[in-house]
Short mmCIF file of C-alpha atoms in Angstrom, two decimals:
data_model
loop_
_atom_site.label_atom_id
_atom_site.label_comp_id
_atom_site.label_asym_id
_atom_site.label_seq_id
_atom_site.Cartn_x
_atom_site.Cartn_y
_atom_site.Cartn_z
CA ILE M 1 34.05 8.15 -2.03
CA TYR M 2 37.33 5.75 -0.40
CA PHE M 3 40.01 4.91 -4.15
CA MET M 4 41.31 1.46 -3.94
CA GLN M 5 43.03 0.03 -7.03
CA GLY M 6 44.37 -3.76 -7.55
CA VAL M 7 43.42 -7.18 -9.20
CA MET M 8 41.03 -9.46 -9.32
CA GLU M 9 42.85 -11.90 -7.44
CA TYR M 10 42.59 -9.29 -4.47
CA ALA M 11 38.98 -8.02 -4.97
CA ILE M 12 37.54 -10.72 -2.88
CA GLY M 13 39.61 -9.05 0.54
CA VAL M 14 39.64 -5.32 -0.43
CA ALA M 15 36.17 -5.25 -0.74
CA GLU M 16 35.66 -7.61 2.08
CA GLN M 17 37.73 -5.20 4.59
CA LEU M 18 35.72 -1.72 2.26
CA GLU M 19 33.21 -3.35 4.58
CA ARG M 20 34.49 -4.41 8.11
CA GLU M 21 37.79 -1.65 8.53
CA TYR M 22 35.77 1.61 6.55
CA GLN M 23 31.98 0.33 6.89
CA VAL M 24 30.63 1.41 3.53
CA ASN M 25 27.51 1.67 2.60
CA ALA M 26 28.34 0.38 -1.31
CA ILE M 27 30.81 -0.63 -3.86
CA ILE M 28 31.53 0.23 -7.43
CA SER M 29 34.21 -2.15 -9.79
CA SER M 30 34.26 -2.85 -13.02
CA ALA M 31 31.15 -5.75 -13.97
CA ALA M 32 33.50 -8.75 -13.75
CA THR M 33 34.48 -8.19 -9.80
CA ALA M 34 31.43 -6.47 -9.06
CA ARG M 35 30.08 -10.30 -10.00
CA VAL M 36 33.50 -11.58 -8.21
CA ILE M 37 32.86 -9.76 -5.17
CA SER M 38 29.13 -9.42 -5.18
CA SER M 39 28.54 -13.11 -2.97
CA HIS M 40 30.83 -11.72 -0.09
CA VAL M 41 30.02 -8.82 1.52
CA SER M 42 26.93 -7.97 2.45
CA VAL M 43 26.74 -4.16 0.71
CA PRO M 44 24.78 -3.37 -2.83
CA VAL M 45 27.65 -3.76 -5.60
CA VAL M 46 27.42 -1.56 -8.05
CA PRO M 47 28.87 -3.27 -11.69
CA LEU M 48 31.00 -1.10 -14.46
CA TYR M 49 29.82 -2.31 -17.51
CA ILE M 50 32.35 -1.35 -20.83
CA ASP M 51 29.99 0.74 -23.99
CA ASN M 52 30.79 1.05 -27.10
CA TYR M 53 31.34 4.72 -26.04
CA ASN M 54 34.50 2.77 -23.91
CA LEU M 55 36.22 0.80 -26.50
CA ILE M 56 36.95 2.74 -29.49
CA ASP M 57 37.85 5.50 -26.79
CA ALA M 58 40.17 2.27 -26.56
CA PHE M 59 40.67 0.36 -30.50
CA ALA M 60 41.99 4.66 -31.03
CA ARG M 61 44.31 4.86 -28.47
CA ALA M 62 45.30 1.16 -29.52
CA GLY M 63 45.13 2.45 -33.79
CA LYS M 64 48.81 4.25 -32.63
CA LEU M 65 50.42 0.56 -31.81
CA GLY M 66 50.13 -2.06 -33.87
CA SER M 67 47.81 -2.36 -37.23
CA SER M 68 46.54 -6.42 -36.38
CA PHE M 69 43.87 -6.02 -32.46
CA ALA M 70 43.30 -9.06 -29.66
CA PHE M 71 39.83 -7.58 -27.70
CA ILE M 72 40.27 -9.99 -24.06
CA ASP M 73 36.99 -9.95 -21.90
CA ILE M 74 34.93 -11.78 -19.62
CA THR M 75 32.61 -13.97 -21.41
CA GLU M 76 29.42 -12.04 -19.68
CA ASP M 77 27.81 -9.36 -19.10
CA CYS M 78 28.64 -7.41 -22.88
CA ILE M 79 26.99 -4.56 -23.52
CA TYR M 80 28.43 -3.81 -26.71
CA ASN M 81 29.04 -4.15 -30.01
CA LEU M 82 32.38 -5.42 -30.91
CA ASP M 83 32.04 -6.33 -34.63
CA HIS M 84 30.21 -2.85 -35.33
CA ILE M 85 33.26 -1.35 -34.13
CA SER M 86 35.34 -2.90 -35.38
CA THR M 87 33.44 -2.75 -39.00
CA MET M 88 33.06 1.39 -38.13
CA LEU M 89 37.23 2.06 -37.41
CA GLY M 90 37.75 -0.52 -39.95
CA TYR M 91 39.77 -2.49 -37.38
CA ASN M 92 41.47 -6.15 -37.84
CA ILE M 93 39.74 -6.98 -34.07
CA LYS M 94 39.96 -10.76 -32.36
CA ARG M 95 37.91 -11.32 -29.27
CA TYR M 96 39.89 -13.96 -27.29
CA ASP M 97 36.62 -14.79 -23.49
CA PHE M 98 38.39 -15.52 -19.84
CA HIS M 99 36.46 -16.91 -17.47
CA ASP M 100 38.14 -16.06 -14.45
CA ILE M 101 42.24 -15.23 -13.08
CA SER M 102 43.35 -18.58 -14.10
CA GLU M 103 43.05 -18.10 -17.81
CA THR M 104 45.38 -15.40 -17.74
CA GLU M 105 48.84 -16.67 -19.27
CA ASN M 106 46.84 -19.39 -20.91
CA VAL M 107 44.20 -16.45 -22.83
CA VAL M 108 47.74 -14.18 -23.67
CA GLN M 109 49.75 -17.44 -25.35
CA LYS M 110 46.62 -17.58 -27.73
CA VAL M 111 47.10 -14.37 -28.11
CA VAL M 112 51.08 -14.11 -28.82
CA ALA M 113 50.52 -17.16 -31.48
CA ASP M 114 48.37 -15.63 -33.24
CA ARG M 115 50.68 -13.09 -33.77
CA ARG M 116 48.23 -10.94 -32.36
CA GLU M 117 50.04 -7.51 -31.76
CA VAL M 118 48.17 -5.01 -29.37
CA VAL M 119 46.04 -6.42 -26.82
CA VAL M 120 42.79 -3.88 -25.92
CA THR M 121 40.91 -5.12 -21.88
CA ALA M 122 39.77 -3.83 -18.82
CA ALA M 123 41.59 -6.67 -17.01
CA ASN M 124 43.60 -5.42 -15.05
CA CYS M 125 44.93 -8.80 -15.15
CA MET M 126 45.41 -10.11 -18.95
CA TYR M 127 47.01 -6.37 -19.21
CA THR M 128 49.73 -6.80 -17.28
CA CYS M 129 50.38 -10.32 -18.61
CA ALA M 130 50.01 -8.38 -21.53
CA ARG M 131 52.71 -6.36 -21.21
CA ARG M 132 54.89 -8.96 -18.61
CA ASN M 133 54.62 -10.70 -22.96
CA HIS M 134 56.38 -8.16 -24.25
CA LEU M 135 53.00 -7.12 -26.18
CA GLN M 136 51.90 -3.35 -26.26
CA ALA M 137 48.35 -2.83 -24.20
CA VAL M 138 46.04 -0.29 -24.20
CA LEU M 139 43.49 -0.12 -21.18
CA VAL M 140 40.25 0.37 -21.56
CA ARG M 141 39.23 4.02 -19.66
CA ILE M 142 36.36 4.13 -17.09
CA THR M 143 35.24 7.97 -17.96
CA GLU M 144 34.46 9.69 -15.36
CA GLN M 145 30.20 10.03 -16.47
CA ASP M 146 30.24 5.93 -16.08
CA ILE M 147 32.24 6.66 -12.01
CA ILE M 148 29.26 9.62 -11.23
CA SER M 149 25.90 7.39 -12.90
CA ALA M 150 27.56 4.33 -10.80
CA VAL M 151 27.90 6.46 -7.42
CA ASP M 152 23.47 7.03 -8.45
CA THR M 153 23.08 4.12 -9.24
CA ALA M 154 24.49 3.06 -5.37
CA LYS M 155 23.07 6.14 -4.08
CA LYS M 156 19.27 4.33 -5.20
CA LEU M 157 20.07 0.85 -3.94
CA LEU M 158 20.78 2.26 -0.31
CA ALA M 159 17.69 4.54 -0.68
CA ILE M 160 15.53 0.64 -1.69
CA LYS M 161 16.90 -0.65 0.39
CA GLU M 162 16.52 1.59 3.68
CA GLN M 163 13.37 1.77 2.37
CA GLU M 164 13.45 -2.50 2.78
CA ILE M 165 13.94 -1.60 6.27
CA GLU M 166 11.83 0.78 7.64
CA LYS M 167 8.56 -2.12 6.23
CA SER M 168 10.39 -4.67 7.78
CA LYS M 169 11.07 -3.25 10.91
CA TRP M 170 6.93 -1.78 10.99
CA LEU M 171 5.26 -5.82 9.74
CA SER M 172 8.18 -6.50 12.68
CA ALA M 173 6.23 -4.85 14.73
CA VAL M 174 3.19 -5.70 14.03
CA VAL M 175 3.83 -8.74 13.74
CA ASP M 176 5.10 -8.70 17.40
CA ASN M 177 2.38 -6.67 19.08
CA SER M 178 -0.44 -9.49 17.10
CA GLU M 179 -2.34 -11.07 19.70
CA ASP M 180 -2.02 -14.29 17.43
CA GLY M 181 0.55 -16.52 16.60
CA LEU M 182 1.70 -16.05 12.76
CA LEU M 183 4.34 -17.45 11.16
CA THR M 184 4.98 -17.35 7.33
CA VAL M 185 7.00 -20.64 4.76
CA ASP M 186 8.17 -19.36 1.18
CA GLN M 187 7.83 -21.52 -1.30
CA ASN M 188 9.90 -24.31 -0.22
CA GLY M 189 8.61 -24.16 2.73
CA VAL M 190 11.46 -23.38 5.15
CA ILE M 191 9.90 -20.71 7.59
CA THR M 192 11.12 -17.25 7.44
CA LEU M 193 8.66 -15.50 10.12
CA VAL M 194 7.73 -16.22 13.75
CA ASN M 195 7.07 -14.51 15.12
CA SER M 196 6.70 -14.94 20.04
CA ILE M 197 3.17 -15.71 20.66
CA ALA M 198 3.08 -18.01 18.18
CA GLN M 199 6.65 -19.99 19.49
CA LYS M 200 5.26 -21.00 22.49
CA MET M 201 1.98 -22.04 21.28
CA ILE M 202 4.29 -24.63 19.10
CA HIS M 203 7.03 -25.04 21.71
CA ILE M 204 9.89 -25.78 19.61
CA PRO M 205 12.56 -22.43 20.25
CA PHE M 206 12.81 -20.15 17.80
CA ASN M 207 16.30 -20.67 17.06
CA GLU M 208 14.90 -23.92 15.88
CA LEU M 209 11.88 -22.48 13.74
CA LEU M 210 13.45 -20.07 11.73
CA GLY M 211 15.83 -20.78 8.31
CA GLN M 212 13.96 -24.13 9.50
CA ASP M 213 11.72 -27.07 6.82
CA ILE M 214 8.53 -26.80 8.11
CA THR M 215 7.83 -29.81 6.91
CA SER M 216 10.77 -31.28 8.83
CA LEU M 217 9.36 -30.10 12.58
CA ALA M 218 5.67 -30.88 11.52
CA PRO M 219 5.90 -34.16 13.23
CA HIS M 220 6.95 -32.35 16.22
CA SER M 221 4.16 -30.26 16.64
CA PRO M 222 0.25 -30.83 15.87
CA ILE M 223 0.03 -27.44 14.78
CA LEU M 224 2.52 -26.81 11.97
CA LYS M 225 1.16 -30.84 10.93
CA ALA M 226 -2.57 -29.21 11.04
CA ALA M 227 -0.53 -25.93 8.66
CA LEU M 228 1.14 -28.26 6.16
CA ASP M 229 -2.43 -29.66 5.05
CA ILE M 230 -3.17 -26.63 2.21
CA SER M 231 -5.60 -27.99 1.25
CA LYS M 232 -7.68 -26.91 4.04
CA GLU M 233 -7.87 -23.30 5.21
CA LEU M 234 -9.17 -23.18 8.77
CA THR M 235 -7.70 -27.06 11.30
CA VAL M 236 -9.04 -27.07 14.65
CA VAL M 237 -6.51 -28.91 16.58
CA ARG M 238 -5.93 -29.89 20.34
CA ASP M 239 -1.82 -30.17 21.99
CA ASP M 240 -0.79 -29.92 25.28
CA ALA M 241 -5.06 -29.56 26.65
CA LYS M 242 -6.19 -26.53 24.42
CA GLU M 243 -7.46 -26.31 21.01
CA PHE M 244 -6.53 -23.70 18.38
CA ILE M 245 -7.81 -22.41 14.76
CA VAL M 246 -5.05 -23.10 12.84
CA SER M 247 -5.66 -20.90 9.16
CA GLN M 248 -2.98 -20.39 6.67
CA LYS M 249 -3.59 -17.84 2.73
CA ALA M 250 -1.52 -18.10 1.16
CA VAL M 251 0.95 -15.70 -0.86
CA THR M 252 0.82 -14.90 -5.39
CA SER M 253 2.05 -13.75 -8.28
CA GLU M 254 2.20 -14.21 -11.71
CA ASN M 255 4.44 -16.25 -11.01
CA GLY M 256 3.08 -18.04 -9.48
CA TYR M 257 3.47 -19.46 -5.94
CA LEU M 258 5.39 -17.80 -2.98
CA GLY M 259 4.65 -19.46 0.61
CA SER M 260 2.17 -18.51 2.53
CA VAL M 261 0.80 -16.81 5.89
CA ILE M 262 0.25 -18.68 8.33
CA ARG M 263 -2.60 -17.36 11.86
CA ILE M 264 -2.44 -19.81 15.18
CA ARG M 265 -5.74 -18.09 17.61
CA PHE M 266 -6.85 -20.43 20.92
CA LEU M 267 -10.16 -21.04 20.46
CA LYS M 268 -10.49 -22.25 24.49
CA GLU M 269 -8.50 -22.23 27.37
#
């Protein structure tokens, strides 16, 4: 386990470094930071959320520094009840929301204008800015149990990921060893899987098939054109002096259409 500390503006670079240089299998981060970095790394990112216990602890410490409080937090990912905590402690708490680090100074200036005495926040950037503006500030602490729970979640995610990788390998082996041409398209018509037999039948290179819209490729292949006709489950196609049977099976769930599996077989040489 590697521990890295810093402000949100450097989070993406730190996350990329952890994956690239330290080759970590998962990253655990505060909820707001996790949302920022998750799209920049391929490993699972587990968020650490602030809960009621974390806030009660923070405001208990803040109560020794003043009597009017500003709570600054990201506008999403809330699993606490601030009103309940305010009533329970009898504290005068006003919440201030922000979306990203560029709003830091403006938010803190609002706190100053409202004459709030103590800032409570889980965002290191807000804590630093509040201190720079001569405000008392308390940083919400993540407990040891929070980290243990997050590590456990990361382990479970990695186990699921490993299972999916094994399933994918098994599926690829089955598809590649099939005597028929097989390809799959998702609900948007994008080709997601092609085996070598299908590629040879279609006469289009792999890199020009995978990830492409089947509709855009259909004019260049009678086989793909036949696969577009979802009204027919079975079609006989002639291409390059050979005849093929093109069949398809829609894949659905309770949420609707997920895609199709297309099977291509030689009718005769």
